Amino acid sequence: MNQLTRDLLDSSGPLLLVPDAVLLPEGAVDGYAVVVADGSFRAVGPAEELTRTHPQLDAVTLPGHLLMPGFVDAHHHLTQSFGSALAFGEPSEIFRRVWVPLEGALDEESAYVAAKLAALEALRGGFTTVTDAGTRADVDVDVVASAARDAGIRCVLGLVCNDITGDATTATAESAADPAAAPAAENSASTAAEGSTTTTAVLENAEKHLARYGGDPLIHPSLAVSIPEAATSATLRRTARLAAEAGAIVQIHVNEHLAGVERSLVRHGLRPLEHLHRIGALGPQLLAAHATLLTPRELTLLADTGTAVSYNPVASAWKGNAVAPATAMAERGIRFGLGTDGTRGDGFRLADAAEFAQRIAYGLATGDSSCGAGWTWLEHATAGGADAVGLGARTGRVAEGLAADFLLVDLTTPELALSWDVPWELVRRGNRDQITAVFVAGRLRLWQGAPTDWDGPAFVRHAAERARAAVERAPITRVHPTSTAARRGSTAQ
């Protein structure tokens, strides 16, 4: 093991870091160094050159380490962390039975604790940016912002802009009875709703939210709609326009579940993505979460409009209907990042799942033994993810002028020491246990799995208490019992 110590890195001043290798967009490069100052990469280049051009800095050598960009989680729900383990074995559309009731049971303190707990797990897994799709808890969204800021992680913070309440599938009885009448009925319902007080208030709040975090070094505002059927056409169009004008994104769960696709066909005569295209909501400002059920035409719509996707492979395995065709997206030039959807916060395991899911769902049937190779999944877990969530000009790469959001990965472990192909090895054999340090905005935030400026273990104990209380009072409905109870039932038969 190397002799790197925390005190060498925990500095408020400039740092000249000299690792064994730096992961650049073109691959891992030996003999490189970086200068970190004022939260960003001041310089990236050959170690000899940077040492010569920065004589005022004492070089910090990082033996046995790779310096690489931090992972970007393109889709998360920070205030759902108390119920992460409740998703095991459950059928699709779990949000109706678990997430909505759970978040509804959170008070301000519980929402803060849940969000900070999720941020801690993300940091431990090498994520330097998380993209929160908006909380349904009845709290000011700044509670989530404060939790992310206090944890020390970069956050693209969504504000939910739904303006249709209740079960959207029952909006018009005529639509359910006569699918051919659905588009006209929907247009009529939307027209009536578009001038409502609710819609006006939603759009006013959206504008305030986008302005609220201007200049914040860690919090980047975005807008969110839970699913297309949760908002009127006017709100979907207007949020798209507001986000585009502000250089932000709109997050929407799109084409995730069969039931949702079928409801859209009944109500609009179009699939969800097609409906968004018809009303003018597709475009570079849209981040379509999941997008697992896509037709060839919908892939073309994504490519032609520059719409981004959050590919969430673990969520597909745990509680979805399908796996997004990410290798096809990569081939078509469709913008996408990788998201956890709050399943587990380990960037390396997410990248592994991204490749593995493509191989199982598509590669085996076609004899594709590579499925994009290691570099594809590392790229979309970092730079591609940053681009998808609207931060491509700010983070995601080790490059001069970008935010110093990066990891130090120990290459001396048994899993990585025998190196032949670093990108593939990081995808297939990387693990959060190999992360020595996590930096966000140039500051050391995590050292060997623990926060540097707050008591992580004590906080986790407190979070466990709050979680138990919240789950007990939430009207959660689970289809399956715990695995232990299911085993008892099986053996009893």
PDB file of C-alpha atoms in Angstrom, residues 147-390:
ATOM      1  CA  ALA A 147     -28.288  18.863   2.593  1.00  0.00           C
ATOM      2  CA  ALA A 148     -26.269  18.546  -0.609  1.00  0.00           C
ATOM      3  CA  ARG A 149     -24.254  21.657   0.170  1.00  0.00           C
ATOM      4  CA  ASP A 150     -23.518  20.507   3.725  1.00  0.00           C
ATOM      5  CA  ALA A 151     -22.475  17.083   2.476  1.00  0.00           C
ATOM      6  CA  GLY A 152     -20.167  18.733  -0.042  1.00  0.00           C
ATOM      7  CA  ILE A 153     -21.565  17.312  -3.294  1.00  0.00           C
ATOM      8  CA  ARG A 154     -22.518  19.113  -6.499  1.00  0.00           C
ATOM      9  CA  CYS A 155     -26.264  18.905  -7.127  1.00  0.00           C
ATOM     10  CA  VAL A 156     -28.506  19.588 -10.104  1.00  0.00           C
ATOM     11  CA  LEU A 157     -31.620  20.357  -8.091  1.00  0.00           C
ATOM     12  CA  GLY A 158     -35.028  19.750  -9.601  1.00  0.00           C
ATOM     13  CA  LEU A 159     -38.231  21.557  -8.673  1.00  0.00           C
ATOM     14  CA  VAL A 160     -41.372  19.513  -9.343  1.00  0.00           C
ATOM     15  CA  CYS A 161     -43.663  21.450 -11.692  1.00  0.00           C
ATOM     16  CA  ASN A 162     -46.681  19.145 -11.859  1.00  0.00           C
ATOM     17  CA  ASP A 163     -49.966  20.977 -12.357  1.00  0.00           C
ATOM     18  CA  ILE A 164     -52.304  18.016 -12.733  1.00  0.00           C
ATOM     19  CA  THR A 165     -53.118  16.462  -9.392  1.00  0.00           C
ATOM     20  CA  GLY A 166     -54.620  13.089  -8.546  1.00  0.00           C
ATOM     21  CA  ASP A 167     -54.621  10.119 -10.898  1.00  0.00           C
ATOM     22  CA  ALA A 168     -54.007  11.518 -14.360  1.00  0.00           C
ATOM     23  CA  THR A 169     -55.286   8.307 -15.917  1.00  0.00           C
ATOM     24  CA  THR A 170     -58.842   9.220 -14.909  1.00  0.00           C
ATOM     25  CA  ALA A 171     -58.756  12.750 -16.283  1.00  0.00           C
ATOM     26  CA  THR A 172     -61.362  12.002 -18.916  1.00  0.00           C
ATOM     27  CA  ALA A 173     -63.704   9.045 -18.805  1.00  0.00           C
ATOM     28  CA  GLU A 174     -64.318   9.430 -22.535  1.00  0.00           C
ATOM     29  CA  SER A 175     -60.644   8.799 -23.274  1.00  0.00           C
ATOM     30  CA  ALA A 176     -60.671   5.480 -21.476  1.00  0.00           C
ATOM     31  CA  ALA A 177     -63.843   4.364 -23.214  1.00  0.00           C
ATOM     32  CA  ASP A 178     -62.913   5.577 -26.687  1.00  0.00           C
ATOM     33  CA  PRO A 179     -59.167   5.718 -27.511  1.00  0.00           C
ATOM     34  CA  ALA A 180     -59.882   7.457 -30.803  1.00  0.00           C
ATOM     35  CA  ALA A 181     -61.324  10.392 -28.897  1.00  0.00           C
ATOM     36  CA  ALA A 182     -58.338  10.648 -26.566  1.00  0.00           C
ATOM     37  CA  PRO A 183     -56.331  13.415 -28.284  1.00  0.00           C
ATOM     38  CA  ALA A 184     -59.328  15.726 -28.573  1.00  0.00           C
ATOM     39  CA  ALA A 185     -60.418  15.024 -25.012  1.00  0.00           C
ATOM     40  CA  GLU A 186     -56.907  15.652 -23.733  1.00  0.00           C
ATOM     41  CA  ASN A 187     -56.617  18.911 -25.623  1.00  0.00           C
ATOM     42  CA  SER A 188     -59.930  20.056 -24.182  1.00  0.00           C
ATOM     43  CA  ALA A 189     -58.900  19.118 -20.639  1.00  0.00           C
ATOM     44  CA  SER A 190     -55.524  20.803 -21.040  1.00  0.00           C
ATOM     45  CA  THR A 191     -57.026  23.972 -22.487  1.00  0.00           C
ATOM     46  CA  ALA A 192     -59.277  24.291 -19.473  1.00  0.00           C
ATOM     47  CA  ALA A 193     -56.415  23.661 -17.087  1.00  0.00           C
ATOM     48  CA  GLU A 194     -53.830  25.868 -18.772  1.00  0.00           C
ATOM     49  CA  GLY A 195     -55.317  29.068 -17.475  1.00  0.00           C
ATOM     50  CA  SER A 196     -55.797  27.742 -13.986  1.00  0.00           C
ATOM     51  CA  THR A 197     -54.405  29.304 -10.862  1.00  0.00           C
ATOM     52  CA  THR A 198     -52.411  26.138 -10.210  1.00  0.00           C
ATOM     53  CA  THR A 199     -50.634  26.324 -13.564  1.00  0.00           C
ATOM     54  CA  THR A 200     -49.833  30.000 -13.097  1.00  0.00           C
ATOM     55  CA  ALA A 201     -48.415  29.389  -9.629  1.00  0.00           C
ATOM     56  CA  VAL A 202     -46.338  26.430 -10.866  1.00  0.00           C
ATOM     57  CA  LEU A 203     -44.743  28.506 -13.611  1.00  0.00           C
ATOM     58  CA  GLU A 204     -44.076  31.437 -11.283  1.00  0.00           C
ATOM     59  CA  ASN A 205     -42.356  29.095  -8.835  1.00  0.00           C
ATOM     60  CA  ALA A 206     -40.348  27.600 -11.681  1.00  0.00           C
ATOM     61  CA  GLU A 207     -38.992  31.014 -12.652  1.00  0.00           C
ATOM     62  CA  LYS A 208     -38.119  31.816  -9.037  1.00  0.00           C
ATOM     63  CA  HIS A 209     -36.360  28.475  -8.614  1.00  0.00           C
ATOM     64  CA  LEU A 210     -34.197  28.997 -11.686  1.00  0.00           C
ATOM     65  CA  ALA A 211     -33.137  32.404 -10.365  1.00  0.00           C
ATOM     66  CA  ARG A 212     -32.702  31.313  -6.757  1.00  0.00           C
ATOM     67  CA  TYR A 213     -29.340  29.566  -7.040  1.00  0.00           C
ATOM     68  CA  GLY A 214     -27.559  31.834  -9.476  1.00  0.00           C
ATOM     69  CA  GLY A 215     -23.883  31.889  -8.586  1.00  0.00           C
ATOM     70  CA  ASP A 216     -24.128  29.017  -6.084  1.00  0.00           C
ATOM     71  CA  PRO A 217     -20.909  27.005  -6.481  1.00  0.00           C
ATOM     72  CA  LEU A 218     -22.556  23.613  -5.831  1.00  0.00           C
ATOM     73  CA  ILE A 219     -26.306  23.919  -6.494  1.00  0.00           C
ATOM     74  CA  HIS A 220     -27.553  24.126 -10.085  1.00  0.00           C
ATOM     75  CA  PRO A 221     -31.327  24.589 -10.471  1.00  0.00           C
ATOM     76  CA  SER A 222     -33.435  22.554 -12.849  1.00  0.00           C
ATOM     77  CA  LEU A 223     -37.126  21.925 -13.392  1.00  0.00           C
ATOM     78  CA  ALA A 224     -38.893  18.573 -13.218  1.00  0.00           C
ATOM     79  CA  VAL A 225     -42.184  16.958 -14.132  1.00  0.00           C
ATOM     80  CA  SER A 226     -42.790  13.549 -12.595  1.00  0.00           C
ATOM     81  CA  ILE A 227     -44.262  12.009 -15.762  1.00  0.00           C
ATOM     82  CA  PRO A 228     -45.741  13.703 -18.848  1.00  0.00           C
ATOM     83  CA  GLU A 229     -49.302  12.960 -17.702  1.00  0.00           C
ATOM     84  CA  ALA A 230     -48.685  14.972 -14.502  1.00  0.00           C
ATOM     85  CA  ALA A 231     -48.578  18.295 -16.337  1.00  0.00           C
ATOM     86  CA  THR A 232     -50.667  20.139 -18.878  1.00  0.00           C
ATOM     87  CA  SER A 233     -49.325  20.699 -22.371  1.00  0.00           C
ATOM     88  CA  ALA A 234     -48.895  24.384 -21.572  1.00  0.00           C
ATOM     89  CA  THR A 235     -46.730  23.625 -18.552  1.00  0.00           C
ATOM     90  CA  LEU A 236     -44.639  21.077 -20.446  1.00  0.00           C
ATOM     91  CA  ARG A 237     -44.022  23.641 -23.203  1.00  0.00           C
ATOM     92  CA  ARG A 238     -43.376  26.533 -20.841  1.00  0.00           C
ATOM     93  CA  THR A 239     -40.994  24.672 -18.532  1.00  0.00           C
ATOM     94  CA  ALA A 240     -39.034  23.591 -21.609  1.00  0.00           C
ATOM     95  CA  ARG A 241     -38.784  27.215 -22.715  1.00  0.00           C
ATOM     96  CA  LEU A 242     -37.860  28.509 -19.249  1.00  0.00           C
ATOM     97  CA  ALA A 243     -35.127  25.908 -18.840  1.00  0.00           C
ATOM     98  CA  ALA A 244     -33.705  26.548 -22.313  1.00  0.00           C
ATOM     99  CA  GLU A 245     -33.582  30.286 -21.667  1.00  0.00           C
ATOM    100  CA  ALA A 246     -31.835  29.740 -18.317  1.00  0.00           C
ATOM    101  CA  GLY A 247     -29.348  27.179 -19.634  1.00  0.00           C
ATOM    102  CA  ALA A 248     -30.903  24.579 -17.337  1.00  0.00           C
ATOM    103  CA  ILE A 249     -32.659  21.250 -17.861  1.00  0.00           C
ATOM    104  CA  VAL A 250     -36.125  19.785 -17.381  1.00  0.00           C
ATOM    105  CA  GLN A 251     -36.223  16.271 -15.948  1.00  0.00           C
ATOM    106  CA  ILE A 252     -39.138  13.984 -16.869  1.00  0.00           C
ATOM    107  CA  HIS A 253     -39.609  10.236 -16.405  1.00  0.00           C
ATOM    108  CA  VAL A 254     -40.370   9.142 -19.966  1.00  0.00           C
ATOM    109  CA  ASN A 255     -41.265   5.751 -21.509  1.00  0.00           C
ATOM    110  CA  GLU A 256     -40.231   3.936 -18.350  1.00  0.00           C
ATOM    111  CA  HIS A 257     -43.109   1.490 -17.765  1.00  0.00           C
ATOM    112  CA  LEU A 258     -45.516  -0.330 -20.052  1.00  0.00           C
ATOM    113  CA  ALA A 259     -48.474   0.969 -18.042  1.00  0.00           C
ATOM    114  CA  GLY A 260     -47.373   4.571 -18.600  1.00  0.00           C
ATOM    115  CA  VAL A 261     -46.908   4.059 -22.336  1.00  0.00           C
ATOM    116  CA  GLU A 262     -50.344   2.484 -22.601  1.00  0.00           C
ATOM    117  CA  ARG A 263     -52.013   5.289 -20.628  1.00  0.00           C
ATOM    118  CA  SER A 264     -50.437   7.828 -22.983  1.00  0.00           C
ATOM    119  CA  LEU A 265     -51.683   5.929 -26.030  1.00  0.00           C
ATOM    120  CA  VAL A 266     -55.200   5.888 -24.596  1.00  0.00           C
ATOM    121  CA  ARG A 267     -55.154   9.516 -23.556  1.00  0.00           C
ATOM    122  CA  HIS A 268     -53.197  11.157 -26.381  1.00  0.00           C
ATOM    123  CA  GLY A 269     -53.072   8.611 -29.170  1.00  0.00           C
ATOM    124  CA  LEU A 270     -49.289   8.907 -28.845  1.00  0.00           C
ATOM    125  CA  ARG A 271     -46.531   7.353 -26.767  1.00  0.00           C
ATOM    126  CA  PRO A 272     -45.106   9.658 -24.022  1.00  0.00           C
ATOM    127  CA  LEU A 273     -42.012  10.681 -25.991  1.00  0.00           C
ATOM    128  CA  GLU A 274     -44.092  11.251 -29.119  1.00  0.00           C
ATOM    129  CA  HIS A 275     -46.516  13.391 -27.096  1.00  0.00           C
ATOM    130  CA  LEU A 276     -43.649  15.541 -25.793  1.00  0.00           C
ATOM    131  CA  HIS A 277     -42.407  15.959 -29.349  1.00  0.00           C
ATOM    132  CA  ARG A 278     -45.853  16.967 -30.619  1.00  0.00           C
ATOM    133  CA  ILE A 279     -46.211  19.742 -28.057  1.00  0.00           C
ATOM    134  CA  GLY A 280     -42.645  21.021 -28.566  1.00  0.00           C
ATOM    135  CA  ALA A 281     -41.073  19.858 -25.297  1.00  0.00           C
ATOM    136  CA  LEU A 282     -38.201  17.822 -26.738  1.00  0.00           C
ATOM    137  CA  GLY A 283     -34.810  19.450 -27.144  1.00  0.00           C
ATOM    138  CA  PRO A 284     -31.363  19.813 -25.557  1.00  0.00           C
ATOM    139  CA  GLN A 285     -32.966  21.133 -22.360  1.00  0.00           C
ATOM    140  CA  LEU A 286     -34.859  17.872 -21.729  1.00  0.00           C
ATOM    141  CA  LEU A 287     -33.390  15.022 -19.699  1.00  0.00           C
ATOM    142  CA  ALA A 288     -35.599  11.989 -20.276  1.00  0.00           C
ATOM    143  CA  ALA A 289     -35.198   9.669 -17.310  1.00  0.00           C
ATOM    144  CA  HIS A 290     -35.143   5.933 -18.059  1.00  0.00           C
ATOM    145  CA  ALA A 291     -36.421   5.891 -21.684  1.00  0.00           C
ATOM    146  CA  THR A 292     -36.394   2.111 -21.576  1.00  0.00           C
ATOM    147  CA  LEU A 293     -39.230   1.518 -24.054  1.00  0.00           C
ATOM    148  CA  LEU A 294     -38.204   3.192 -27.287  1.00  0.00           C
ATOM    149  CA  THR A 295     -39.269   2.529 -30.864  1.00  0.00           C
ATOM    150  CA  PRO A 296     -36.862   3.160 -33.766  1.00  0.00           C
ATOM    151  CA  ARG A 297     -38.819   6.340 -34.519  1.00  0.00           C
ATOM    152  CA  GLU A 298     -38.368   7.555 -30.946  1.00  0.00           C
ATOM    153  CA  LEU A 299     -34.623   6.974 -31.159  1.00  0.00           C
ATOM    154  CA  THR A 300     -34.653   9.175 -34.239  1.00  0.00           C
ATOM    155  CA  LEU A 301     -36.622  11.840 -32.367  1.00  0.00           C
ATOM    156  CA  LEU A 302     -34.038  11.845 -29.580  1.00  0.00           C
ATOM    157  CA  ALA A 303     -31.158  12.108 -32.038  1.00  0.00           C
ATOM    158  CA  ASP A 304     -32.773  14.797 -34.170  1.00  0.00           C
ATOM    159  CA  THR A 305     -33.814  17.032 -31.259  1.00  0.00           C
ATOM    160  CA  GLY A 306     -30.661  16.688 -29.136  1.00  0.00           C
ATOM    161  CA  THR A 307     -32.709  15.437 -26.191  1.00  0.00           C
ATOM    162  CA  ALA A 308     -30.663  13.737 -23.457  1.00  0.00           C
ATOM    163  CA  VAL A 309     -31.427  10.490 -21.624  1.00  0.00           C
ATOM    164  CA  SER A 310     -30.550   9.153 -18.206  1.00  0.00           C
ATOM    165  CA  TYR A 311     -29.793   5.447 -18.669  1.00  0.00           C
ATOM    166  CA  ASN A 312     -30.525   3.771 -15.329  1.00  0.00           C
ATOM    167  CA  PRO A 313     -29.517   0.098 -15.633  1.00  0.00           C
ATOM    168  CA  VAL A 314     -29.765  -0.901 -11.974  1.00  0.00           C
ATOM    169  CA  ALA A 315     -33.253   0.606 -11.739  1.00  0.00           C
ATOM    170  CA  SER A 316     -34.234  -1.419 -14.805  1.00  0.00           C
ATOM    171  CA  ALA A 317     -33.059  -4.605 -13.110  1.00  0.00           C
ATOM    172  CA  TRP A 318     -34.672  -3.816  -9.771  1.00  0.00           C
ATOM    173  CA  LYS A 319     -38.027  -2.354 -10.719  1.00  0.00           C
ATOM    174  CA  GLY A 320     -38.410  -1.759 -14.432  1.00  0.00           C
ATOM    175  CA  ASN A 321     -39.962  -3.260 -17.550  1.00  0.00           C
ATOM    176  CA  ALA A 322     -36.998  -3.061 -19.905  1.00  0.00           C
ATOM    177  CA  VAL A 323     -33.394  -1.932 -20.443  1.00  0.00           C
ATOM    178  CA  ALA A 324     -32.779   1.262 -22.396  1.00  0.00           C
ATOM    179  CA  PRO A 325     -30.987   0.593 -25.722  1.00  0.00           C
ATOM    180  CA  ALA A 326     -27.895   2.516 -24.672  1.00  0.00           C
ATOM    181  CA  THR A 327     -25.484   0.956 -27.179  1.00  0.00           C
ATOM    182  CA  ALA A 328     -27.874   2.011 -29.947  1.00  0.00           C
ATOM    183  CA  MET A 329     -28.031   5.491 -28.410  1.00  0.00           C
ATOM    184  CA  ALA A 330     -24.243   5.708 -28.401  1.00  0.00           C
ATOM    185  CA  GLU A 331     -24.115   4.632 -32.042  1.00  0.00           C
ATOM    186  CA  ARG A 332     -26.755   7.197 -33.012  1.00  0.00           C
ATOM    187  CA  GLY A 333     -25.005  10.011 -31.143  1.00  0.00           C
ATOM    188  CA  ILE A 334     -27.834  10.413 -28.643  1.00  0.00           C
ATOM    189  CA  ARG A 335     -26.723  12.262 -25.533  1.00  0.00           C
ATOM    190  CA  PHE A 336     -26.978  10.218 -22.349  1.00  0.00           C
ATOM    191  CA  GLY A 337     -25.600   9.790 -18.860  1.00  0.00           C
ATOM    192  CA  LEU A 338     -25.846   7.041 -16.276  1.00  0.00           C
ATOM    193  CA  GLY A 339     -28.176   7.323 -13.297  1.00  0.00           C
ATOM    194  CA  THR A 340     -28.684   5.334 -10.115  1.00  0.00           C
ATOM    195  CA  ASP A 341     -32.332   6.311  -9.548  1.00  0.00           C
ATOM    196  CA  GLY A 342     -31.398   6.043  -5.872  1.00  0.00           C
ATOM    197  CA  THR A 343     -30.702   2.287  -6.074  1.00  0.00           C
ATOM    198  CA  ARG A 344     -27.096   2.131  -4.876  1.00  0.00           C
ATOM    199  CA  GLY A 345     -24.454   4.811  -4.829  1.00  0.00           C
ATOM    200  CA  ASP A 346     -21.404   3.148  -6.360  1.00  0.00           C
ATOM    201  CA  GLY A 347     -20.128   4.692  -9.574  1.00  0.00           C
ATOM    202  CA  PHE A 348     -17.992   1.723 -10.547  1.00  0.00           C
ATOM    203  CA  ARG A 349     -20.824  -0.760 -10.041  1.00  0.00           C
ATOM    204  CA  LEU A 350     -23.111   1.535 -12.015  1.00  0.00           C
ATOM    205  CA  ALA A 351     -20.697   1.550 -14.959  1.00  0.00           C
ATOM    206  CA  ASP A 352     -20.409  -2.232 -14.703  1.00  0.00           C
ATOM    207  CA  ALA A 353     -24.209  -2.560 -14.651  1.00  0.00           C
ATOM    208  CA  ALA A 354     -24.476  -0.265 -17.674  1.00  0.00           C
ATOM    209  CA  GLU A 355     -22.275  -2.558 -19.763  1.00  0.00           C
ATOM    210  CA  PHE A 356     -23.618  -5.784 -18.265  1.00  0.00           C
ATOM    211  CA  ALA A 357     -27.261  -4.870 -18.889  1.00  0.00           C
ATOM    212  CA  GLN A 358     -26.507  -4.103 -22.545  1.00  0.00           C
ATOM    213  CA  ARG A 359     -24.739  -7.426 -22.946  1.00  0.00           C
ATOM    214  CA  ILE A 360     -27.588  -9.410 -21.395  1.00  0.00           C
ATOM    215  CA  ALA A 361     -30.417  -7.496 -23.096  1.00  0.00           C
ATOM    216  CA  TYR A 362     -28.860  -6.989 -26.523  1.00  0.00           C
ATOM    217  CA  GLY A 363     -25.297  -8.281 -26.890  1.00  0.00           C
ATOM    218  CA  LEU A 364     -25.863 -11.985 -26.302  1.00  0.00           C
ATOM    219  CA  ALA A 365     -28.545 -12.177 -28.966  1.00  0.00           C
ATOM    220  CA  THR A 366     -26.317 -10.516 -31.571  1.00  0.00           C
ATOM    221  CA  GLY A 367     -22.914 -11.897 -30.608  1.00  0.00           C
ATOM    222  CA  ASP A 368     -21.686  -8.475 -29.472  1.00  0.00           C
ATOM    223  CA  SER A 369     -19.009  -9.382 -26.910  1.00  0.00           C
ATOM    224  CA  SER A 370     -17.925  -5.792 -26.331  1.00  0.00           C
ATOM    225  CA  CYS A 371     -21.188  -3.803 -26.005  1.00  0.00           C
ATOM    226  CA  GLY A 372     -19.417  -0.501 -26.229  1.00  0.00           C
ATOM    227  CA  ALA A 373     -16.245  -1.525 -24.373  1.00  0.00           C
ATOM    228  CA  GLY A 374     -15.067   0.040 -21.131  1.00  0.00           C
ATOM    229  CA  TRP A 375     -14.442   3.522 -22.470  1.00  0.00           C
ATOM    230  CA  THR A 376     -18.095   3.994 -23.531  1.00  0.00           C
ATOM    231  CA  TRP A 377     -19.424   3.493 -20.020  1.00  0.00           C
ATOM    232  CA  LEU A 378     -16.712   5.524 -18.302  1.00  0.00           C
ATOM    233  CA  GLU A 379     -17.340   8.358 -20.739  1.00  0.00           C
ATOM    234  CA  HIS A 380     -21.094   8.379 -20.159  1.00  0.00           C
ATOM    235  CA  ALA A 381     -20.617   8.031 -16.405  1.00  0.00           C
ATOM    236  CA  THR A 382     -18.483  11.198 -16.386  1.00  0.00           C
ATOM    237  CA  ALA A 383     -18.323  13.650 -19.305  1.00  0.00           C
ATOM    238  CA  GLY A 384     -21.427  12.305 -21.039  1.00  0.00           C
ATOM    239  CA  GLY A 385     -23.366  12.477 -17.804  1.00  0.00           C
ATOM    240  CA  ALA A 386     -22.243  16.045 -17.151  1.00  0.00           C
ATOM    241  CA  ASP A 387     -23.381  17.033 -20.648  1.00  0.00           C
ATOM    242  CA  ALA A 388     -26.747  15.302 -20.208  1.00  0.00           C
ATOM    243  CA  VAL A 389     -27.502  17.184 -16.970  1.00  0.00           C
ATOM    244  CA  GLY A 390     -26.460  20.554 -18.362  1.00  0.00           C
TER     245      GLY A 390
END
